[in-house]
CSV table of C-alpha atoms and ligand atoms in Angstrom, one decimal:
chain,number,residue,atom,x,y,z
A,1,MET,CA,11.2,26.2,-17.4
A,2,LEU,CA,7.3,26.1,-16.6
A,3,ALA,CA,6.3,26.7,-20.2
A,4,CYS,CA,8.9,24.3,-21.8
A,5,CYS,CA,7.6,21.3,-19.5
A,6,PHE,CA,3.9,21.9,-20.0
A,7,ARG,CA,2.7,19.3,-22.5
A,8,ARG,CA,0.0,20.0,-25.1
A,9,ASP,CA,-1.2,16.6,-24.7
A,10,PRO,CA,-5.2,16.4,-25.1
A,11,CYS,CA,-5.5,13.2,-22.8
A,12,GLY,CA,-3.0,14.8,-20.3
A,13,LEU,CA,-4.9,18.2,-20.3
A,14,LEU,CA,-8.4,16.3,-20.0
A,15,CYS,CA,-6.8,14.3,-17.1
A,16,MET,CA,-5.6,17.4,-15.3
A,17,VAL,CA,-9.0,19.1,-15.6
A,18,LEU,CA,-10.7,15.9,-14.3
A,19,THR,CA,-8.2,15.9,-11.4
A,20,TYR,CA,-9.0,19.5,-10.3
A,21,MET,CA,-13.0,18.8,-11.0
A,22,SER,CA,-12.7,15.6,-8.7
A,23,VAL,CA,-10.7,17.5,-5.8
A,24,SER,CA,-13.4,20.7,-6.1
A,25,TYR,CA,-16.3,18.3,-6.1
A,26,ALA,CA,-15.0,16.2,-2.9
A,27,ASP,CA,-14.4,19.6,-1.2
A,28,TYR,CA,-17.8,20.9,-2.0
A,29,VAL,CA,-19.6,17.7,-0.6
A,30,ILE,CA,-17.5,17.6,2.3
A,31,LEU,CA,-17.9,21.0,3.4
A,32,GLY,CA,-21.6,21.6,2.0
A,33,HIS,CA,-23.3,18.3,2.4
A,34,ILE,CA,-21.4,16.6,5.3
A,35,LEU,CA,-19.8,19.2,7.8
A,36,LEU,CA,-22.1,22.0,7.8
A,37,PRO,CA,-25.5,20.0,8.0
A,38,VAL,CA,-24.2,17.5,10.5
A,39,TYR,CA,-21.6,19.3,12.6
A,40,SER,CA,-22.9,22.8,12.4
A,41,ASN,CA,-22.8,23.5,16.0
A,42,SER,CA,-19.9,21.4,16.9
A,43,ILE,CA,-16.0,22.1,17.2
A,44,TRP,CA,-15.6,19.0,14.8
A,45,CYS,CA,-17.0,21.3,11.7
A,46,PRO,CA,-14.1,23.8,11.6
A,47,LEU,CA,-11.6,20.9,12.7
A,48,HIS,CA,-12.5,18.4,9.9
A,49,ALA,CA,-12.8,21.4,7.4
A,50,VAL,CA,-9.3,22.7,8.3
A,51,VAL,CA,-7.6,19.0,8.1
A,52,PHE,CA,-9.2,18.2,4.9
A,53,ASN,CA,-8.5,21.6,3.2
A,54,LEU,CA,-5.0,21.2,4.3
A,55,LEU,CA,-4.9,17.8,2.7
A,56,ILE,CA,-6.4,19.2,-0.5
A,57,PHE,CA,-3.8,22.0,-0.3
A,58,MET,CA,-1.1,19.6,-0.1
A,59,VAL,CA,-2.7,17.4,-3.0
A,60,LEU,CA,-2.6,20.4,-5.2
A,61,ALA,CA,0.8,21.8,-4.4
A,62,CYS,CA,2.3,18.3,-5.0
A,63,HIS,CA,0.4,18.1,-8.3
A,64,LEU,CA,1.6,21.4,-9.5
A,65,ARG,CA,5.1,20.6,-8.5
A,66,ALA,CA,4.9,17.3,-10.6
A,67,VAL,CA,3.2,18.9,-13.6
A,68,CYS,CA,5.7,22.0,-13.8
A,69,SER,CA,8.8,20.3,-12.8
A,70,ASP,CA,11.3,19.2,-15.2
A,71,PRO,CA,11.3,15.4,-15.0
A,72,GLY,CA,15.1,15.2,-16.1
A,73,VAL,CA,14.8,16.0,-20.0
A,74,VAL,CA,18.1,15.3,-21.6
A,75,PRO,CA,19.3,18.6,-23.2
A,76,LEU,CA,19.7,18.7,-26.8
A,77,PRO,CA,23.2,19.6,-28.6
A,78,ASP,CA,23.7,23.1,-29.5
A,79,THR,CA,25.1,21.8,-33.0
A,80,ALA,CA,24.0,18.6,-34.9
A,81,ILE,CA,26.0,15.6,-34.1
A,82,ASP,CA,27.1,13.3,-36.8
A,83,PHE,CA,26.0,9.8,-36.4
A,84,SER,CA,26.6,8.6,-40.0
A,85,ASP,CA,29.3,6.3,-38.9
A,86,LEU,CA,27.4,4.8,-36.4
A,87,ARG,CA,24.3,4.2,-38.9
A,88,SER,CA,26.6,2.8,-41.5
A,89,GLY,CA,27.9,0.2,-39.0
A,90,THR,CA,31.5,1.2,-39.1
A,91,SER,CA,33.0,0.8,-35.7
A,92,ARG,CA,34.2,4.0,-34.1
A,93,LYS,CA,35.8,4.1,-30.3
A,94,ASP,CA,33.4,6.2,-28.3
A,95,ASP,CA,35.0,8.4,-25.7
A,96,ARG,CA,31.7,8.1,-23.7
A,97,GLU,CA,31.0,5.5,-21.2
A,98,ASN,CA,29.7,2.3,-22.9
A,99,ASP,CA,26.1,2.5,-21.6
A,100,TRP,CA,25.5,5.9,-23.0
A,101,THR,CA,23.2,5.4,-26.0
A,102,VAL,CA,22.2,7.4,-29.2
A,103,CYS,CA,18.6,8.4,-29.5
A,104,ASN,CA,17.7,8.5,-33.0
A,105,ARG,CA,14.5,10.7,-32.6
A,106,CYS,CA,16.3,13.5,-30.3
A,107,GLU,CA,19.5,12.7,-32.4
A,108,THR,CA,21.7,13.0,-29.4
A,109,TYR,CA,23.6,11.0,-26.9
A,110,ARG,CA,21.7,10.0,-23.7
A,111,PRO,CA,23.0,9.0,-20.2
A,112,PRO,CA,22.4,5.5,-18.7
A,113,ARG,CA,18.9,4.6,-17.9
A,114,ALA,CA,17.4,7.6,-20.0
A,115,HIS,CA,14.5,6.7,-22.3
A,116,HIS,CA,12.7,8.6,-25.2
A,117,CYS,CA,9.2,9.6,-24.4
A,118,ARG,CA,6.7,9.7,-27.5
A,119,ILE,CA,4.3,12.1,-25.8
A,120,CYS,CA,6.9,14.8,-24.5
A,121,GLN,CA,9.2,13.8,-27.6
A,122,ARG,CA,12.2,14.0,-25.6
A,123,CYS,CA,14.7,11.6,-23.7
A,124,ILE,CA,13.9,11.6,-20.0
A,125,ARG,CA,16.7,10.7,-17.2
A,126,ARG,CA,15.5,7.6,-15.4
A,127,MET,CA,12.2,7.6,-16.9
A,128,ASP,CA,9.5,5.8,-15.1
A,129,HIS,CA,6.3,6.3,-17.2
A,130,HIS,CA,4.5,9.3,-18.9
A,131,CYS,CA,1.7,9.9,-16.5
A,132,PRO,CA,-1.5,11.7,-17.9
A,133,TRP,CA,-2.7,12.8,-14.6
A,134,ILE,CA,0.3,15.2,-14.2
A,135,ASN,CA,0.4,15.7,-18.0
A,136,ASN,CA,4.3,15.2,-17.6
A,137,CYS,CA,6.8,12.2,-17.4
A,138,VAL,CA,7.5,10.8,-14.0
A,139,GLY,CA,11.4,10.9,-14.2
A,140,GLU,CA,14.5,11.2,-12.1
A,141,MET,CA,13.8,14.9,-11.1
A,142,ASN,CA,10.0,14.9,-10.3
A,143,GLN,CA,9.3,11.3,-9.0
A,144,LYS,CA,9.5,12.8,-5.3
A,145,TYR,CA,6.5,15.2,-6.2
A,146,PHE,CA,4.7,12.6,-8.0
A,147,ILE,CA,4.9,10.3,-4.8
A,148,GLN,CA,4.0,12.9,-2.5
A,149,PHE,CA,0.9,13.7,-4.7
A,150,LEU,CA,0.0,9.9,-4.6
A,151,PHE,CA,0.4,9.9,-0.8
A,152,TYR,CA,-1.7,12.9,-0.2
A,153,THR,CA,-4.5,11.9,-2.5
A,154,GLY,CA,-4.6,8.5,-0.8
A,155,PHE,CA,-4.8,10.1,2.5
A,156,ALA,CA,-7.4,12.6,1.4
A,157,SER,CA,-9.5,9.7,-0.1
A,158,LEU,CA,-9.3,7.8,3.0
A,159,TYR,CA,-10.1,10.9,5.0
A,160,ALA,CA,-13.3,11.3,2.7
A,161,ILE,CA,-14.4,7.8,3.2
A,162,GLY,CA,-14.0,8.0,6.9
A,163,LEU,CA,-16.1,11.2,7.3
A,164,VAL,CA,-18.8,9.9,5.0
A,165,VAL,CA,-19.0,6.6,7.0
A,166,VAL,CA,-18.7,8.2,10.3
A,167,THR,CA,-21.5,11.0,9.7
A,168,TRP,CA,-23.6,8.5,8.1
A,169,LEU,CA,-23.8,6.2,11.2
A,170,TRP,CA,-23.9,9.1,13.4
A,171,GLN,CA,-27.0,10.6,11.7
A,172,VAL,CA,-28.6,7.2,11.9
A,173,THR,CA,-28.3,6.8,15.6
A,174,GLU,CA,-28.8,10.5,16.6
A,175,LYS,CA,-32.0,12.4,16.3
A,176,ASN,CA,-31.8,15.8,15.0
A,177,GLU,CA,-34.7,17.8,16.9
A,178,SER,CA,-34.2,21.2,15.5
A,179,MET,CA,-35.3,20.1,12.0
A,180,THR,CA,-38.9,19.3,10.7
A,181,GLU,CA,-39.3,15.9,9.1
A,182,GLU,CA,-40.0,17.4,5.8
A,183,VAL,CA,-36.7,19.4,5.5
A,184,ASN,CA,-34.7,16.5,7.3
A,185,LEU,CA,-35.8,14.3,4.6
A,186,HIS,CA,-35.0,16.8,1.7
A,187,LEU,CA,-31.7,17.4,3.0
A,188,THR,CA,-31.1,13.7,3.6
A,189,ASN,CA,-32.1,12.7,-0.1
A,190,ALA,CA,-29.6,15.5,-1.4
A,191,GLN,CA,-27.0,14.4,1.1
A,192,LEU,CA,-27.5,10.7,0.3
A,193,ALA,CA,-26.7,11.3,-3.5
A,194,HIS,CA,-23.8,13.4,-3.0
A,195,ARG,CA,-22.3,11.1,-0.3
A,196,ILE,CA,-22.8,8.0,-2.6
A,197,ILE,CA,-21.0,9.9,-5.5
A,198,LEU,CA,-18.2,11.1,-3.3
A,199,LEU,CA,-17.8,7.4,-1.6
A,200,ILE,CA,-17.4,6.0,-5.2
A,201,GLU,CA,-14.8,8.7,-6.3
A,202,ALA,CA,-13.0,8.3,-3.1
A,203,VAL,CA,-12.8,4.7,-3.1
A,204,LEU,CA,-11.9,4.5,-6.9
A,205,PHE,CA,-9.0,7.2,-6.5
A,206,GLY,CA,-7.8,5.7,-3.2
A,207,LEU,CA,-7.5,2.3,-4.8
A,208,PHE,CA,-5.9,3.7,-8.0
A,209,VAL,CA,-3.2,5.9,-6.3
A,210,SER,CA,-2.6,3.0,-3.7
A,211,ILE,CA,-1.7,0.6,-6.6
A,212,VAL,CA,0.5,3.2,-8.5
A,213,PHE,CA,2.1,4.2,-4.8
A,214,TYR,CA,2.9,0.6,-4.2
A,215,ASP,CA,4.5,0.3,-7.7
A,216,GLN,CA,6.7,3.4,-7.1
A,217,ILE,CA,7.9,2.0,-3.8
A,218,VAL,CA,8.7,-1.2,-5.3
A,219,SER,CA,10.5,0.5,-8.2
A,220,ILE,CA,12.6,2.7,-5.6
A,221,ILE,CA,13.5,-0.5,-3.4
A,222,THR,CA,14.4,-2.5,-6.5
A,223,ASP,CA,16.0,0.4,-8.1
A,224,GLU,CA,14.3,-0.7,-11.4
A,225,THR,CA,11.9,1.4,-13.3
A,226,PRO,CA,8.9,-0.2,-14.9
A,227,ILE,CA,10.6,0.1,-18.4
A,228,GLU,CA,13.6,-1.6,-17.1
A,229,GLN,CA,11.5,-4.2,-15.5
A,230,LYS,CA,9.9,-5.0,-18.8
A,231,ARG,CA,13.3,-5.1,-20.5
A,232,SER,CA,14.8,-7.6,-18.1
A,233,LYS,CA,11.6,-9.7,-18.2
A,234,LEU,CA,11.9,-9.6,-22.2
A,235,LEU,CA,15.7,-10.5,-21.8
A,236,LYS,CA,15.0,-13.5,-19.3
A,237,ASP,CA,12.1,-14.8,-21.7
A,238,TYR,CA,14.5,-14.6,-24.8
A,239,GLN,CA,17.3,-16.4,-22.9
A,240,ARG,CA,15.2,-19.3,-21.9
B,301,LIG,ZN1,15.0,10.9,-27.4
B,302,LIG,ZN1,6.6,12.1,-21.2
């Protein structure tokens, strides 16, 4: 299952590498440039380190589940199905339910709400969208892992923003007497650059996952995937 669900899409693979690099960088800055220099003699250092790394672990675990899980791929028939009468337009009483459709690309019947993904090259049950960040479709079977991934990424981003802002304010108000001015200035410059980059990264990722998380929740509440929302909008526009 793992091998067959892994897409060889260059964009998806690039996004996955970017995800792992961003997460690793955030962990490096939090530990090496915020917690250790600022809270080295305090209980807050191991406490924040454990909580942040726990969040990172959950982000990566949910990401891996979303990447490797079967989104709900419609199985292909063992033998080719003859659709010649459907193509020629001659009516044939189908013994399946009316909302089952035929996928011309997969050449098979697909259940209601299944859609064909051009990147996965298969029909996916209750397909939401193809997400390059997980290099997989978001469908009936892996949507919960995708939502968990968004939730923990949003939470980790918020936590990182909080740590950067709080330690920054704390450093401005507190004087660290154990360091000479020269060393302190050098560390401050290095910390400043990393903190600004981390802040930008956390704000961008945080905003992005919040928007996608909101869309996912709306999709669940209304029981309508983005593809179905587009279709019903087109249908309404057409009927006007
Ligand atoms: Zn298909
Ligand atoms: Zn797909």
